[in-house]
Short mmCIF file of C-alpha atoms and ligand atoms in Angstrom, two decimals:
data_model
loop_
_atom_site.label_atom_id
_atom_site.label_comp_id
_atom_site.label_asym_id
_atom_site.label_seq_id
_atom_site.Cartn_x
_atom_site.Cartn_y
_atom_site.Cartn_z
CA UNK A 1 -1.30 21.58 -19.24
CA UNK A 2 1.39 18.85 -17.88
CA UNK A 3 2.39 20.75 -14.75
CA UNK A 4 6.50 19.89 -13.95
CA UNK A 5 6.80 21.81 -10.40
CA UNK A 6 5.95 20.14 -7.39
CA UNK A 7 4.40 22.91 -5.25
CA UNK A 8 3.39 22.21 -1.45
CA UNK A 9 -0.49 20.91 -1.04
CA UNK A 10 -0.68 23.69 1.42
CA UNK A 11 0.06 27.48 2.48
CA UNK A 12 1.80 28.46 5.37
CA UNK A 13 0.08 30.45 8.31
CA UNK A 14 2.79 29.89 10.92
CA UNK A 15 6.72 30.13 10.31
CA UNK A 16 9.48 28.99 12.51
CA UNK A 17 12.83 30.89 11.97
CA UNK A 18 15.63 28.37 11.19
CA UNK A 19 19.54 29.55 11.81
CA UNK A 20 22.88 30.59 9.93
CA UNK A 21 26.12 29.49 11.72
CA UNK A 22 29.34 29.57 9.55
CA UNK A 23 31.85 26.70 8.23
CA UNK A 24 34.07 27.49 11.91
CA UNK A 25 30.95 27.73 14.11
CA UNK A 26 29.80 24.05 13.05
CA UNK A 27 33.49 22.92 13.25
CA UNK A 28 33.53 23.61 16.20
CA UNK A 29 29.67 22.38 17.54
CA UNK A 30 30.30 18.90 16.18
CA UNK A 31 33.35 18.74 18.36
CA UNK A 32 31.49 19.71 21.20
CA UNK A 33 28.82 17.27 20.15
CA UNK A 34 31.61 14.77 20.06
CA UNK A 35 31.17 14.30 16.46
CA UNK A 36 27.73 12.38 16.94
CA UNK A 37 24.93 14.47 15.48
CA UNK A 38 22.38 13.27 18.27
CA UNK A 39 24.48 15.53 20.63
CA UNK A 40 24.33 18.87 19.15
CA UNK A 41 21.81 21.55 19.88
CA UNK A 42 18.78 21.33 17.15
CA UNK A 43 19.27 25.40 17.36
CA UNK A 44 22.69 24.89 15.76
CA UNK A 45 21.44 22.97 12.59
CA UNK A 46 19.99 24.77 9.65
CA UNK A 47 17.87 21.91 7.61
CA UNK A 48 17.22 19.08 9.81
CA UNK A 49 16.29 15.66 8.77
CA UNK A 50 17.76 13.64 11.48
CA UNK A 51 14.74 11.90 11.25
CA UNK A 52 10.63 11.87 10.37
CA UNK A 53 9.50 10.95 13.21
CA UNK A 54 7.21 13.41 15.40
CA UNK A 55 9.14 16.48 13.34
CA UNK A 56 5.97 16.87 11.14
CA UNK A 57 3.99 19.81 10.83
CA UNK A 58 0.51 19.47 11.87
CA UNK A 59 -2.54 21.04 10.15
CA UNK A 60 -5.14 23.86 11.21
CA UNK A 61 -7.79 20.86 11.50
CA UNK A 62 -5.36 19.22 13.83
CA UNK A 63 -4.64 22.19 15.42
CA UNK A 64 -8.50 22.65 16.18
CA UNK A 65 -9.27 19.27 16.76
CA UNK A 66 -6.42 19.60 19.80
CA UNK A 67 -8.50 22.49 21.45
CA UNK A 68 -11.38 19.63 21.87
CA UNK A 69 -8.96 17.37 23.64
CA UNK A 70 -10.94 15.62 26.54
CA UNK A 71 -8.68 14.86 29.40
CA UNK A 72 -10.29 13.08 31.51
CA UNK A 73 -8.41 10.04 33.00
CA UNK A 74 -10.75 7.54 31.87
CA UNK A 75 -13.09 6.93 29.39
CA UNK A 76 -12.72 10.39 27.62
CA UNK A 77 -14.35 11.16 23.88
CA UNK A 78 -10.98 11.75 22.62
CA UNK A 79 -10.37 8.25 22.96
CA UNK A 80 -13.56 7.81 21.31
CA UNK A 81 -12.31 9.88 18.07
CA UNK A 82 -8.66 7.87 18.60
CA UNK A 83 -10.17 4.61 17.65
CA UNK A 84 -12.05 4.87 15.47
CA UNK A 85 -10.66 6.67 13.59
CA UNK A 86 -7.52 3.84 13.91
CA UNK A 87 -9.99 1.53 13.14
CA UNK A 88 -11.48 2.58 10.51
CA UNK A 89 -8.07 2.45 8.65
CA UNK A 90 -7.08 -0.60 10.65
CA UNK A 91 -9.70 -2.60 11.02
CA UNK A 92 -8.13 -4.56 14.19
CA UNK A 93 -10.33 -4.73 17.39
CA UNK A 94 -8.68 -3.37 20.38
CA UNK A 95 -6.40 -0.37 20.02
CA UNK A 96 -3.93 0.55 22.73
CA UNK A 97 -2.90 4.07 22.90
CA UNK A 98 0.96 4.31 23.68
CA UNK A 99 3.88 6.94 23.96
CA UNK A 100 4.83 6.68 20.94
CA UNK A 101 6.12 3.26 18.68
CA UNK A 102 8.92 1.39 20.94
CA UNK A 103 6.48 1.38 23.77
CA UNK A 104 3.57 -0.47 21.72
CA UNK A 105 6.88 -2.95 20.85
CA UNK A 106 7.91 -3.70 24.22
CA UNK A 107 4.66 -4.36 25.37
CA UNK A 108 3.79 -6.63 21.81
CA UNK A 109 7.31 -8.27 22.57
CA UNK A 110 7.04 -8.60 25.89
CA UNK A 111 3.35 -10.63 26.06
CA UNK A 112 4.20 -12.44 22.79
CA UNK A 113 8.07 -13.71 23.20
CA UNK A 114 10.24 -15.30 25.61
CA UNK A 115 14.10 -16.48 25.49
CA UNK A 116 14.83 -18.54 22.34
CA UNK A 117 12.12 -17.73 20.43
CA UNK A 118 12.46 -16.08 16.49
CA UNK A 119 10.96 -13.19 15.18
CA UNK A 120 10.74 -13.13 11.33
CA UNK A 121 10.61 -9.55 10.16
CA UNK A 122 11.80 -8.19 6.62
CA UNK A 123 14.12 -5.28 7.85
CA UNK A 124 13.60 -4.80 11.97
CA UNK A 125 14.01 -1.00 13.15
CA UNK A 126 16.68 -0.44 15.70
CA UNK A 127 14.36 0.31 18.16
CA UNK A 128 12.00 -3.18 16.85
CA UNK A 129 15.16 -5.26 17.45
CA UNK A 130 16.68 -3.56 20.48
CA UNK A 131 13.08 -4.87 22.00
CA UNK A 132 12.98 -8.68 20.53
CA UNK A 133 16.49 -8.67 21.86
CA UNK A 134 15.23 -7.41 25.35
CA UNK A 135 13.28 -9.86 26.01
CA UNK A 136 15.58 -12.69 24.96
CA UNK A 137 14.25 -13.34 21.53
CA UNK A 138 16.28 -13.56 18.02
CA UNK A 139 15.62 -10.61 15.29
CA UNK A 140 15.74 -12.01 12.20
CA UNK A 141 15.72 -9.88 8.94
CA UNK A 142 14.82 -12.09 5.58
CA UNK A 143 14.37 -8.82 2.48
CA UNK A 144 14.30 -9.72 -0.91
CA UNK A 145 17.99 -10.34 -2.15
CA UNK A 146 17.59 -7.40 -4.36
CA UNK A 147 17.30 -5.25 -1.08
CA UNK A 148 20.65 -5.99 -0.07
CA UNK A 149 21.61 -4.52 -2.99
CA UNK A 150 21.32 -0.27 -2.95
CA UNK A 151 22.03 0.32 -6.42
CA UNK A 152 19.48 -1.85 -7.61
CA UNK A 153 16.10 -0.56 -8.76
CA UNK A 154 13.27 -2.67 -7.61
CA UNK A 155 9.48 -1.22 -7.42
CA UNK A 156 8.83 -3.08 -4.17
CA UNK A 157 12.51 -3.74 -2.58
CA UNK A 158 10.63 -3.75 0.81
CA UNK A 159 9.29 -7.43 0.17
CA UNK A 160 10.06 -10.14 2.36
CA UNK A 161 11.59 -13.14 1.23
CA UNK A 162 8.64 -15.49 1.65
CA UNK A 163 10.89 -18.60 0.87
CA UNK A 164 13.51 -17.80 3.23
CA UNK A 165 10.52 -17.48 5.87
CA UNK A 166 9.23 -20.86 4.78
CA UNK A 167 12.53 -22.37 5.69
CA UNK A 168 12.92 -20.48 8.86
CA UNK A 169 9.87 -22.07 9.85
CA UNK A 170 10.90 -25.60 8.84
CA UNK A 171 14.13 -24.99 10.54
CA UNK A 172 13.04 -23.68 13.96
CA UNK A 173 9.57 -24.90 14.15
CA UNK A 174 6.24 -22.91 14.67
CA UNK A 175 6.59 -23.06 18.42
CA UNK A 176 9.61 -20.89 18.12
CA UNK A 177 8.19 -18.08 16.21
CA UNK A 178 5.26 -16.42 17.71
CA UNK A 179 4.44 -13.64 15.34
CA UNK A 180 5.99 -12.44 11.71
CA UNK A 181 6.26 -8.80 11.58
CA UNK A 182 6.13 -6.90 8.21
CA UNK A 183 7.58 -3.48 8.29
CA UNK A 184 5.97 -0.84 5.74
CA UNK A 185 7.21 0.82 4.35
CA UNK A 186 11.28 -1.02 5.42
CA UNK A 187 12.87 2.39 6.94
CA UNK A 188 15.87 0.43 7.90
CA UNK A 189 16.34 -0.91 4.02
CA UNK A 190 15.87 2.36 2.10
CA UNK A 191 12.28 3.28 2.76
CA UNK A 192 11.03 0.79 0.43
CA UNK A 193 7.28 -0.51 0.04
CA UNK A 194 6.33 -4.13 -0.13
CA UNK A 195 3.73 -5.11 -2.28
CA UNK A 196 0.03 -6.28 -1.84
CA UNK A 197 1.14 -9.16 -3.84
CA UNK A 198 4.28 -9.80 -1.08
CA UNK A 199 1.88 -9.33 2.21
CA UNK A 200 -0.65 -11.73 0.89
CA UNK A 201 2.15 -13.94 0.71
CA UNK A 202 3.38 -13.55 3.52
CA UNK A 203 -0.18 -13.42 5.49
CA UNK A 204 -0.87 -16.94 3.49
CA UNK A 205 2.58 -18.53 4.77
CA UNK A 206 1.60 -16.94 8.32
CA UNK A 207 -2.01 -18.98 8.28
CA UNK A 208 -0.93 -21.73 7.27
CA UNK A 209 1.25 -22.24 10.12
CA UNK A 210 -0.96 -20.47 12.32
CA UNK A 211 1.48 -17.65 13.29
CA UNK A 212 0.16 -13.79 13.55
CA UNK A 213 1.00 -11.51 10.96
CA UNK A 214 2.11 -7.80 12.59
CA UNK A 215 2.75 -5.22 10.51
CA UNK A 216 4.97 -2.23 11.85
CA UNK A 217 3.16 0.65 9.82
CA UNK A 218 4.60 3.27 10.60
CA UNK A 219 4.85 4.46 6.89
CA UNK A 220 1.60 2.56 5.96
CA UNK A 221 0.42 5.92 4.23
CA UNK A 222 3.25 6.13 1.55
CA UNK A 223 3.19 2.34 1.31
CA UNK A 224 -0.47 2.61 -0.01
CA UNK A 225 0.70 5.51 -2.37
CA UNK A 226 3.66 3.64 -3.68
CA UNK A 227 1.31 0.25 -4.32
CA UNK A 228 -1.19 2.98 -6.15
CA UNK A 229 1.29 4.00 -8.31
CA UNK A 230 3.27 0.51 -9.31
CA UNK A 231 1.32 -2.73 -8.50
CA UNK A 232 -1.08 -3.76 -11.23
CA UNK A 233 -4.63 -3.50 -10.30
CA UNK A 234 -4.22 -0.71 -7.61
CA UNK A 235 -4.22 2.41 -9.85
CA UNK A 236 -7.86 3.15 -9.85
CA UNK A 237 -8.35 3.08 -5.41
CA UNK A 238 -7.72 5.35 -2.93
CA UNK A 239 -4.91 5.56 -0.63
CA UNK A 240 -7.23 4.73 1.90
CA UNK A 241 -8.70 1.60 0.55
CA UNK A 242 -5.30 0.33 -0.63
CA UNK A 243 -4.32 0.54 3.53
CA UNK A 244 -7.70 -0.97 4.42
CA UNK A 245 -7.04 -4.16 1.88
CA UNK A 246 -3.45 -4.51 4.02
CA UNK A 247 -4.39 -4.61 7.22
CA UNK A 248 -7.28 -7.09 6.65
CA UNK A 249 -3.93 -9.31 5.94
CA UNK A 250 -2.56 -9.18 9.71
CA UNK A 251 -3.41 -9.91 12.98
CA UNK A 252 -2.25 -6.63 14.61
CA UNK A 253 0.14 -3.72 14.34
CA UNK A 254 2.39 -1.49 16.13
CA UNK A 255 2.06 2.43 15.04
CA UNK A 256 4.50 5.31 15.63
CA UNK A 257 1.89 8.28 15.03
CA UNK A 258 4.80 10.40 14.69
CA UNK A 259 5.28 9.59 11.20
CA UNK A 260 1.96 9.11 9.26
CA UNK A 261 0.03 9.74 11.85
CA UNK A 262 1.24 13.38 11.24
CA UNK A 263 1.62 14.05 15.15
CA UNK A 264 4.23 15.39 17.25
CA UNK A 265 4.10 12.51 19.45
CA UNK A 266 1.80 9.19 19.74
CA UNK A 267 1.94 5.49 18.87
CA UNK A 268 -0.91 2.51 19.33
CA UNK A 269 -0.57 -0.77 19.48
CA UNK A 270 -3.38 -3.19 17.97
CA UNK A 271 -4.91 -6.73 18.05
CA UNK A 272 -7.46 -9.05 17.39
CA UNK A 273 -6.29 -11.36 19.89
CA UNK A 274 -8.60 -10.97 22.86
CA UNK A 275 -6.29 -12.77 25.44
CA UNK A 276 -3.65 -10.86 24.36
CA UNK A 277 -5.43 -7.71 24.38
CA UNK A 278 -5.92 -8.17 28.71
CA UNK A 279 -2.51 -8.95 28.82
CA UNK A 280 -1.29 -5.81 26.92
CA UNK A 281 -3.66 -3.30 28.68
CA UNK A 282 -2.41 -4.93 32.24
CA UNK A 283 1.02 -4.13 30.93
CA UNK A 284 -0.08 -0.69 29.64
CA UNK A 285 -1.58 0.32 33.10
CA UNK A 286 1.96 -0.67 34.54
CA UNK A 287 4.27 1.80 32.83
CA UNK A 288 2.28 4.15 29.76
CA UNK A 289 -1.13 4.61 31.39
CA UNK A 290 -4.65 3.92 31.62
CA UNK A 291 -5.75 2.23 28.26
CA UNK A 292 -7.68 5.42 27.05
CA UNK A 293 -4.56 7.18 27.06
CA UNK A 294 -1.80 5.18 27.64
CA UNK A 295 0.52 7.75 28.27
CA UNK A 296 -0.64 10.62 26.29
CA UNK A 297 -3.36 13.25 26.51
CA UNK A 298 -6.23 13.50 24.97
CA UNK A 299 -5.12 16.33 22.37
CA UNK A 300 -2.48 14.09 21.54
CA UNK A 301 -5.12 11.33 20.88
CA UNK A 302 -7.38 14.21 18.45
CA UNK A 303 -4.39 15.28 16.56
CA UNK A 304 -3.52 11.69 15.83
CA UNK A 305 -7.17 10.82 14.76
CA UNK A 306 -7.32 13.75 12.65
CA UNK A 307 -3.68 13.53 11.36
CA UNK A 308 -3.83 9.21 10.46
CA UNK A 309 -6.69 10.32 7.89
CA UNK A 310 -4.72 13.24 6.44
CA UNK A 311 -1.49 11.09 5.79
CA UNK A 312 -4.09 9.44 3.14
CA UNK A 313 -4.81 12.55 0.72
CA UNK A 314 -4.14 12.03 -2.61
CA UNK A 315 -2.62 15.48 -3.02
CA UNK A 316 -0.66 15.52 0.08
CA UNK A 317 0.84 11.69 -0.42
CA UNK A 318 1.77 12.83 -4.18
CA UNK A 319 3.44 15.69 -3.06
CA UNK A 320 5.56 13.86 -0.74
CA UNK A 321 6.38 11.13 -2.91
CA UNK A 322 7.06 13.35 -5.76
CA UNK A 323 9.53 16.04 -3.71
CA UNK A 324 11.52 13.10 -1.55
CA UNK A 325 12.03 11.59 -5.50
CA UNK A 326 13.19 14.58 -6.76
CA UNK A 327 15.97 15.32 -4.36
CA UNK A 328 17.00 11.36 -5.07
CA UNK A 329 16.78 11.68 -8.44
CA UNK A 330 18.77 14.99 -9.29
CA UNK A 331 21.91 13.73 -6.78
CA UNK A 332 21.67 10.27 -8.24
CA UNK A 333 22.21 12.05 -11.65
CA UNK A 334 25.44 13.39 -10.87
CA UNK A 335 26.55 9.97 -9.66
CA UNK A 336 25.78 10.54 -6.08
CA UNK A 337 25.49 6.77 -4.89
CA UNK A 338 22.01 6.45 -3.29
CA UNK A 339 19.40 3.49 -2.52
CA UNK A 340 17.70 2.85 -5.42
CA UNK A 341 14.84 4.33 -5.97
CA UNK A 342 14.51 7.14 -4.01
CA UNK A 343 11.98 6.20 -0.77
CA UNK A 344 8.88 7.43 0.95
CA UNK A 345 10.25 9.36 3.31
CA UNK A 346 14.02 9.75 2.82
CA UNK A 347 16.93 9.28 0.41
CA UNK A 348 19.42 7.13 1.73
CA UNK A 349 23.20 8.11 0.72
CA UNK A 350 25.63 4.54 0.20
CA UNK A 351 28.22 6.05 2.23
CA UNK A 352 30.72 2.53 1.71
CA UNK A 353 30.15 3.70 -2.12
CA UNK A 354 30.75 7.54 -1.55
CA UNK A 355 33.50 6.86 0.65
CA UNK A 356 35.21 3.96 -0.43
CA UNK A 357 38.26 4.79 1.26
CA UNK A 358 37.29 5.21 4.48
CA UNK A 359 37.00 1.76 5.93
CA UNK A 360 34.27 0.14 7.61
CA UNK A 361 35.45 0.04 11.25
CA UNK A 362 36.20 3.78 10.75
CA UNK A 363 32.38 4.58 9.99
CA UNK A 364 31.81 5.82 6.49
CA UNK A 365 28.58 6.84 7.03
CA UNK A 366 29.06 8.85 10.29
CA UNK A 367 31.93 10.27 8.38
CA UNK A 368 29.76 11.94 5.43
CA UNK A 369 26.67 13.20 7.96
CA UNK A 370 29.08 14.84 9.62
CA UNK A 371 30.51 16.49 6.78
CA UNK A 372 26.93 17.17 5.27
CA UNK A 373 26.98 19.39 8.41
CA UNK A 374 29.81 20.74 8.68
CA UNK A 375 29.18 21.55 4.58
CA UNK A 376 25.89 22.69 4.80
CA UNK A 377 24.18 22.60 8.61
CA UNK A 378 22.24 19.99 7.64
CA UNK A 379 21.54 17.13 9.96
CA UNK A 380 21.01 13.40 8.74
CA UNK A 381 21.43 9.88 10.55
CA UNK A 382 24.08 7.40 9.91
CA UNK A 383 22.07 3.65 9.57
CA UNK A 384 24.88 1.52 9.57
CA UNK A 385 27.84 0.50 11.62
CA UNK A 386 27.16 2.45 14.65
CA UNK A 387 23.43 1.82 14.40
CA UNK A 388 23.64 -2.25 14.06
CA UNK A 389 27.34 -2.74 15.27
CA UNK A 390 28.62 -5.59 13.46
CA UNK A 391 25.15 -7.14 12.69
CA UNK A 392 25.09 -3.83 9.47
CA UNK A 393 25.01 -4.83 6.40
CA UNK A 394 25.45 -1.60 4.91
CA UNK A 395 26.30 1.60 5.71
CA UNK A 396 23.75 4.57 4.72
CA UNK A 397 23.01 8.09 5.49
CA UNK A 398 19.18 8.55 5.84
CA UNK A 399 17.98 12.33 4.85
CA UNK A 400 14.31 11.85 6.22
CA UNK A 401 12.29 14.44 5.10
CA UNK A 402 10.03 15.99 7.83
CA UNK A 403 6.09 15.64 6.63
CA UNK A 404 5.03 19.57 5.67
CA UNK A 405 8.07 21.48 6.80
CA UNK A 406 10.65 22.49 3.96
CA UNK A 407 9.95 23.69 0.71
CA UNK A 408 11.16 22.73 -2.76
CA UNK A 409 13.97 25.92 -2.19
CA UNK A 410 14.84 24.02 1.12
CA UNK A 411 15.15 20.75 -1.12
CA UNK A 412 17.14 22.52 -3.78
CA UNK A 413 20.05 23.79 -1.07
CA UNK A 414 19.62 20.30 0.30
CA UNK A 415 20.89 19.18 -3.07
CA UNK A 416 23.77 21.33 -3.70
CA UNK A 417 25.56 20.95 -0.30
CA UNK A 418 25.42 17.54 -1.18
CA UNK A 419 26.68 17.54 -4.74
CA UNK A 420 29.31 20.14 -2.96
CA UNK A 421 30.84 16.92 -0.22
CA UNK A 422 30.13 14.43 -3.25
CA UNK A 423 33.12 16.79 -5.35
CA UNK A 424 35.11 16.56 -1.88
CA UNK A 425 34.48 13.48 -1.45
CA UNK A 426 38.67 12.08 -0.77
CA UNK A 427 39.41 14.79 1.62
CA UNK A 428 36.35 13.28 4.33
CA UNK A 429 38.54 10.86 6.76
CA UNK A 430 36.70 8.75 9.46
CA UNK A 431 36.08 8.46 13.21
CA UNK A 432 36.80 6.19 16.16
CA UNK A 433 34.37 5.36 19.07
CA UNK A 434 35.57 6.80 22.33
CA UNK A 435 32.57 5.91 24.72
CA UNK A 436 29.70 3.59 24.09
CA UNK A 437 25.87 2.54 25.94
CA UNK A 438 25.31 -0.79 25.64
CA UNK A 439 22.04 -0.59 23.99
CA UNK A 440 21.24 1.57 21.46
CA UNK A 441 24.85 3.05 21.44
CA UNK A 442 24.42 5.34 18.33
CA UNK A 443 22.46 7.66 20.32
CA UNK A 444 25.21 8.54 22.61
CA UNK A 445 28.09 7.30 21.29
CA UNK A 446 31.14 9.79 21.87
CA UNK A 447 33.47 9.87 18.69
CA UNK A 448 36.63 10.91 17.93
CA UNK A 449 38.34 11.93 14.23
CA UNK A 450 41.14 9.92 12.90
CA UNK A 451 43.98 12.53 12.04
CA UNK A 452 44.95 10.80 8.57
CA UNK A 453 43.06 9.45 5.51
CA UNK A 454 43.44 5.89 5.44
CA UNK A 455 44.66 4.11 2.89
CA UNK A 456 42.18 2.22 0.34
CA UNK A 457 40.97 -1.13 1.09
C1 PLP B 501 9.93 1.30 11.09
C2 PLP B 501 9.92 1.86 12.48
N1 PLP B 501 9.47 1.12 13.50
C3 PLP B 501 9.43 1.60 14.75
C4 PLP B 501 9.87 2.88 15.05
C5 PLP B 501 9.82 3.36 16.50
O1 PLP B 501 8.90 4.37 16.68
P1 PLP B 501 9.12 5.50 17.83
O2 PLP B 501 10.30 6.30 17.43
O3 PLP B 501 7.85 6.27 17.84
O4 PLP B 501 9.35 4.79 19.11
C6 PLP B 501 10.36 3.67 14.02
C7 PLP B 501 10.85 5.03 14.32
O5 PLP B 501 11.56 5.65 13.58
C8 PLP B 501 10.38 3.17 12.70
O6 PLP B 501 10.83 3.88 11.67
#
């Protein structure tokens, strides 16, 4: 029997009660929150996928395996389990424990760049460029042209564009570019995988100019599953092996655990540089920790060893794959404009599509999450304007689906508060900043409504 419902790899031994407030109530919490979602009260929101990150729900094997954490400053067994279990997926030979992801960057960036240099990437996260930028360094993103396009259905829009990093090399020069990073799967351009095909590329265009390849994998699970399912030659291996075959490609990686490492909290950053390695760990010792914790504890280290091999189940990956494209699929339907096709772990809304009347410096897509709230008490992420200032070259609304926490019947009301703004579509207006950080502003950022629709552009 062809079975057609996606049911959860899982049952559920422990429930969390989520909360009703009505149309009014959320009114009036977003304009306490100053209309940025960051600011309200997670209590206040009813389905939350503000983001995938650390939000996961971890398994009774995790669960146990964080009643053996060691914590003992230095050399403890948890570490032990920590690596290798990292490197058995990874491959790479040191592995530094960190915080979480944006603390293995700013160490990476920190040994690795200085002022001037270039760092290749195919989509940086905020947080990726916010660090290259720290330290003095130039982001650059080169995609695939077909990423800059959401509508457009590609089965790997995550690739880089290995030409356009030939001729960033031949315009700067190797000395100004001391690493390539390769995000999978690119969060920041729709959740969408690059190809085993692409990262060979890429790695091949990296050794030939001797620069190191570093992947960001934070997603390197669903990459694996997405290469399983649509590159030629991948069908018949596992998850598992499909990640193994990528990392042999690189030199080293940076790892939020909080997404497919299925913890709550956690990140590692890895080399095979030896050199580097000393200089990393010195940095480590400075401001995360001791190198066989940097910065977490030991339970934190089990649940991550236990959780990076779960993120590669069959069962569990299809699952997640198939429920994220189902909630893309049936809004796309109705002529909901989305990034095409539906990602690993979020749909992306085109909010310059869906609201085509609110213009750009009035933030379209911080204009439709709020109104998902305010519809629904659902809580997404604008990745546009706000996010990248005037360096966006879109303007989306990420839904990122937490790893193990809603059900299909959460997916379904996810859907029809949606479809429900998408019919209200003219009467959403947009916002004005009223206070900004300098960094990172989209965290804190203080907004205001604009009392009138504007007129079309
Ligand atoms: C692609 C990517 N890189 C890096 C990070 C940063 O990781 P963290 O939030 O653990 O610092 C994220 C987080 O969302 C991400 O999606």
């Amino acid at each position: 029997m062809a079975i057609r419902t996606i049911i959860e790899p899982f049952r559920i031994k422990s429930v969390e009660p989520i909360r009703w407030t009505t149309r009014e109530q959320r009114i009036e919490l977003l304009r306490a929150a100053h209309y940025n979602l960051f600011l309200l009260p997670a209590d206040d929101v009813l389905i939350d996928l503000l983001t995938d990150s650390g939000t996961g729900a971890m398994s009774t094997n995790q669960w146990a395996a964080v009643m053996q954490g060691d914590e003992s400053y230095a050399g403890s067994k948890s570490f032990d389990h920590f690596r290798d279990s990292v490197q058995d997926i990874f491959s790479y030979h040191h592995v530094i424990p960190t915080h979480q992801g944006r603390a293995a960057e700013r160490i990476l960036f920190s040994v690795m760049c200085k002022k001037g240099d270039i760092v290749p990437n195919n989509t940086h996260f905020d947080t990726t460029r916010a660090n290259v930028e720290f330290v003095g360094a130039e982001a650059v993103d080169i995609p695939i042209p077909e990423a800059k396009q959401p509508g457009i259905v590609h089965p790997f829009k995550g690739n880089m564009d290995v030409a356009a990093l030939e001729e960033l090399i031949a315009k700067h020069g190797r000395e100004r570019i001391p690493l390539v990073m390769l995000t999978i799967t690119n969060n920041s351009g729709g959740g969408q995988p690059v190809s085993m095909q692409n990262a060979q590329a890429v790695s091949a265009v990296c050794r030939k100019h001797g620069i190191p390849l570093y992947f960001d994998a934070c997603r390197f699970a669903e990459n694996a599953y997405f290469i399983k399912l649509r590159e030629k030659g991948y069908n018949d291996k596992t998850p598992k092996q499909i990640a193994q075959e990528m990392f042999l490609l690189g030199d080293g990686c940076t790892m939020s655990a909080k997404k497919d490492g299925m913890a709550n909290i956690g990140g590692f950053l890895c080399t095979n540089d030896d050199l580097l390695a000393a200089q990393e760990k010195n940095l480590l010792i400075l401001t995360e920790g001791y190198p066989t914790y940097g910065g977490l504890a030991g339970r934190d280290l089990e649940a991550i060893a236990v959780g990076l091999q779960e993120a590669l189940l069959e069962d569990y990956l299809r699952y997640r794959i198939t429920s994220t494209g189902y909630l893309g699929n049936h809004i796309a339907e109705q002529g909901v404009p989305i990034v095409q096709p539906p990602g690993g772990h979020a749909i992306y809304l085109d909010a310059r599509a869906f609201l085509p009347h609110v213009p750009l410096d009035q933030f379209p897509g911080v204009a439709l999450a709020n109104e998902l709230y305010i519809e629904g008490g659902i809580r997404t992420v604008e990745i546009g304007r706000l996010m990248f200032g005037n360096a966006a070259k879109w303007d989306l609304v990420r839904l990122a689906i937490p790893r193990r926490v809603y059900t299909q019947s959460h997916i379904d009301y996810v859907i029809e508060v949606i479809l429900e703004v998408w019919r209200k579509r003219e009467q959403v207006h947009g916002l004005r900043i009223t206070s900004e950080a300098p960094f990172l502003r989209h965290f804190t950022a203080k907004l205001e409504p604009l009392a009138t629709v504007a007129a079309p552009v």
